[in-house]
Short mmCIF file of C-alpha atoms in Angstrom, two decimals:
data_model
loop_
_atom_site.label_atom_id
_atom_site.label_comp_id
_atom_site.label_asym_id
_atom_site.label_seq_id
_atom_site.Cartn_x
_atom_site.Cartn_y
_atom_site.Cartn_z
CA MET A 1 86.28 145.90 90.59
CA GLU A 2 89.58 145.30 88.91
CA LYS A 3 91.38 147.06 91.71
CA ILE A 4 90.29 144.48 94.08
CA ARG A 5 93.05 142.04 95.19
CA ILE A 6 92.76 138.82 97.12
CA ARG A 7 95.48 137.83 99.66
CA PRO A 8 95.84 135.74 102.64
CA ALA A 9 94.99 137.52 105.94
CA VAL A 10 97.87 138.55 108.21
CA PRO A 11 97.64 139.25 111.82
CA ASP A 12 97.43 142.95 111.52
CA ASP A 13 94.12 142.45 109.62
CA ALA A 14 92.46 141.54 112.94
CA PRO A 15 90.84 145.10 113.66
CA VAL A 16 89.27 145.33 110.32
CA LEU A 17 88.21 141.77 110.12
CA ALA A 18 86.40 142.26 113.52
CA SER A 19 84.70 145.46 112.17
CA LEU A 20 83.42 143.57 109.10
CA ALA A 21 82.21 140.68 111.34
CA GLU A 22 80.19 143.13 113.36
CA GLU A 23 78.60 144.43 110.03
CA LEU A 24 77.25 140.98 109.62
CA GLY A 25 75.84 140.87 113.20
CA TYR A 26 78.77 139.03 114.75
CA PRO A 27 80.05 141.41 117.47
CA ALA A 28 83.91 140.73 117.77
CA VAL A 29 86.46 142.14 120.18
CA VAL A 30 89.58 143.12 118.41
CA GLU A 31 91.89 141.00 120.82
CA ASP A 32 89.59 138.02 120.49
CA MET A 33 89.81 138.40 116.58
CA TYR A 34 93.52 138.56 116.77
CA PHE A 35 93.66 135.43 118.89
CA ARG A 36 91.35 133.55 116.59
CA LEU A 37 93.12 134.72 113.35
CA THR A 38 96.57 133.98 114.59
CA ASP A 39 95.38 130.46 115.58
CA LEU A 40 93.84 129.89 112.25
CA LEU A 41 96.69 131.23 110.32
CA ALA A 42 98.98 128.75 112.02
CA ARG A 43 96.89 125.72 110.77
CA THR A 44 97.14 124.30 107.25
CA ASP A 45 93.58 123.08 107.15
CA HIS A 46 92.30 126.65 107.30
CA ALA A 47 92.42 129.75 105.03
CA VAL A 48 91.58 133.26 105.77
CA LEU A 49 91.63 135.44 102.70
CA VAL A 50 90.89 139.26 102.36
CA ALA A 51 89.67 141.44 99.54
CA HIS A 52 91.14 144.86 99.44
CA ASP A 53 91.86 147.90 97.29
CA ASP A 54 92.79 150.96 99.18
CA ARG A 55 91.28 149.17 102.29
CA THR A 56 90.13 145.89 103.27
CA VAL A 57 86.51 145.44 102.02
CA GLY A 58 85.69 141.65 102.82
CA TRP A 59 87.01 138.26 104.04
CA ILE A 60 86.30 134.60 103.77
CA HIS A 61 87.44 131.80 106.04
CA VAL A 62 87.32 128.29 104.41
CA THR A 63 88.45 125.01 106.24
CA LEU A 64 88.82 121.36 105.66
CA GLN A 65 86.30 119.26 107.31
CA ARG A 66 86.57 115.59 107.97
CA THR A 67 83.46 113.77 109.03
CA LEU A 68 82.64 110.11 109.32
CA GLU A 69 79.23 110.43 107.61
CA ALA A 70 80.22 112.92 104.78
CA GLY A 71 83.83 112.39 104.22
CA THR A 72 86.23 115.24 103.52
CA TYR A 73 85.17 118.51 101.99
CA ALA A 74 85.83 122.23 102.23
CA LEU A 75 83.57 124.40 104.35
CA ILE A 76 83.12 128.14 103.93
CA ALA A 77 82.93 129.06 107.51
CA GLY A 78 82.40 132.85 107.01
CA LEU A 79 82.23 135.51 104.34
CA VAL A 80 81.74 139.28 104.83
CA VAL A 81 81.77 141.99 102.44
CA THR A 82 81.30 145.63 103.71
CA GLY A 83 77.87 146.92 103.02
CA SER A 84 79.01 149.55 100.39
CA ARG A 85 80.66 146.83 98.26
CA ARG A 86 77.90 144.19 98.22
CA GLY A 87 76.53 143.32 94.94
CA LEU A 88 79.76 144.39 93.12
CA GLY A 89 81.52 141.11 92.68
CA VAL A 90 83.78 141.16 95.90
CA GLY A 91 82.08 138.07 97.42
CA SER A 92 82.15 136.23 94.17
CA ARG A 93 85.93 136.95 93.89
CA LEU A 94 86.49 135.71 97.50
CA VAL A 95 84.49 132.52 96.99
CA ALA A 96 86.17 131.77 93.78
CA ALA A 97 89.73 132.28 95.71
CA ALA A 98 88.38 129.92 98.56
CA GLU A 99 87.36 127.38 95.86
CA GLU A 100 90.85 127.51 94.24
CA TRP A 101 92.35 127.09 97.73
CA ALA A 102 90.18 124.07 98.38
CA ALA A 103 90.86 122.49 95.07
CA ALA A 104 94.55 122.87 95.78
CA GLN A 105 94.14 120.92 98.94
CA GLY A 106 92.50 118.02 97.01
CA MET A 107 88.96 118.89 97.82
CA VAL A 108 86.33 117.94 95.20
CA ALA A 109 83.32 119.78 97.07
CA VAL A 110 82.83 123.03 98.90
CA ARG A 111 79.80 123.55 101.29
CA VAL A 112 78.47 126.57 103.05
CA ALA A 113 75.70 127.07 105.71
CA SER A 114 73.75 130.15 105.68
CA ASN A 115 71.08 131.43 108.32
CA VAL A 116 67.58 130.75 106.93
CA LEU A 117 66.87 134.59 107.29
CA ARG A 118 69.55 135.63 104.87
CA GLU A 119 67.69 135.15 101.69
CA ARG A 120 69.83 137.53 99.74
CA THR A 121 72.82 135.36 100.75
CA HIS A 122 71.01 132.14 99.52
CA LEU A 123 70.49 133.84 96.15
CA PHE A 124 74.18 134.83 95.94
CA TYR A 125 75.24 131.10 96.53
CA ARG A 126 72.69 129.80 94.02
CA LYS A 127 73.98 132.29 91.49
CA LEU A 128 77.56 130.83 91.92
CA GLY A 129 76.25 127.21 91.29
CA TYR A 130 75.71 126.14 95.02
CA ILE A 131 72.71 123.74 95.49
CA GLU A 132 70.75 123.69 98.61
CA SER A 133 71.04 120.14 99.99
CA LYS A 134 69.26 120.54 103.39
CA GLN A 135 67.85 122.58 106.02
CA GLN A 136 68.68 122.07 109.77
CA LYS A 137 68.78 123.84 113.18
CA VAL A 138 71.98 124.42 115.03
CA PHE A 139 72.21 123.61 118.70
CA GLY A 140 74.70 124.78 121.11
CA LYS A 141 75.51 124.31 124.57
CA PRO A 142 78.29 126.43 126.53
CA LEU A 143 80.95 124.19 128.30
CA ARG A 144 82.16 125.04 131.84
CA ARG A 145 85.87 125.86 131.79
CA ARG A 146 87.94 123.70 134.16
CA ALA A 147 90.14 125.38 136.69
#
């Protein structure tokens, strides 16, 4: 695990980030991932970090959230580690790097939401000291694009 390095993502990472997202069940077209990644990299309130040795084996996306009811905090918006590297500390290293970034931004708390079906993920976050604070349902509604 000592070979693993954490670094900021770059636009050329888009293909492997898309592939890793698919491993987690989030289909991603490389061109769409490239657009999303370059957009996020241009923002100071987002960080995308990758774990790599001889190849990229994981990524984390953390963002600053500002809400009226809860104030300001960092949110882990996504975390993926390739299947062959899960359970080897890669995810923990990525979370630690995201927490360091959040602290450097002045945040005093980090939150993460996890699908209720991902019980292994829940254990992972609990092991890292995260405490379950609520359960919720997520609703969405597509918007029509204006011409």
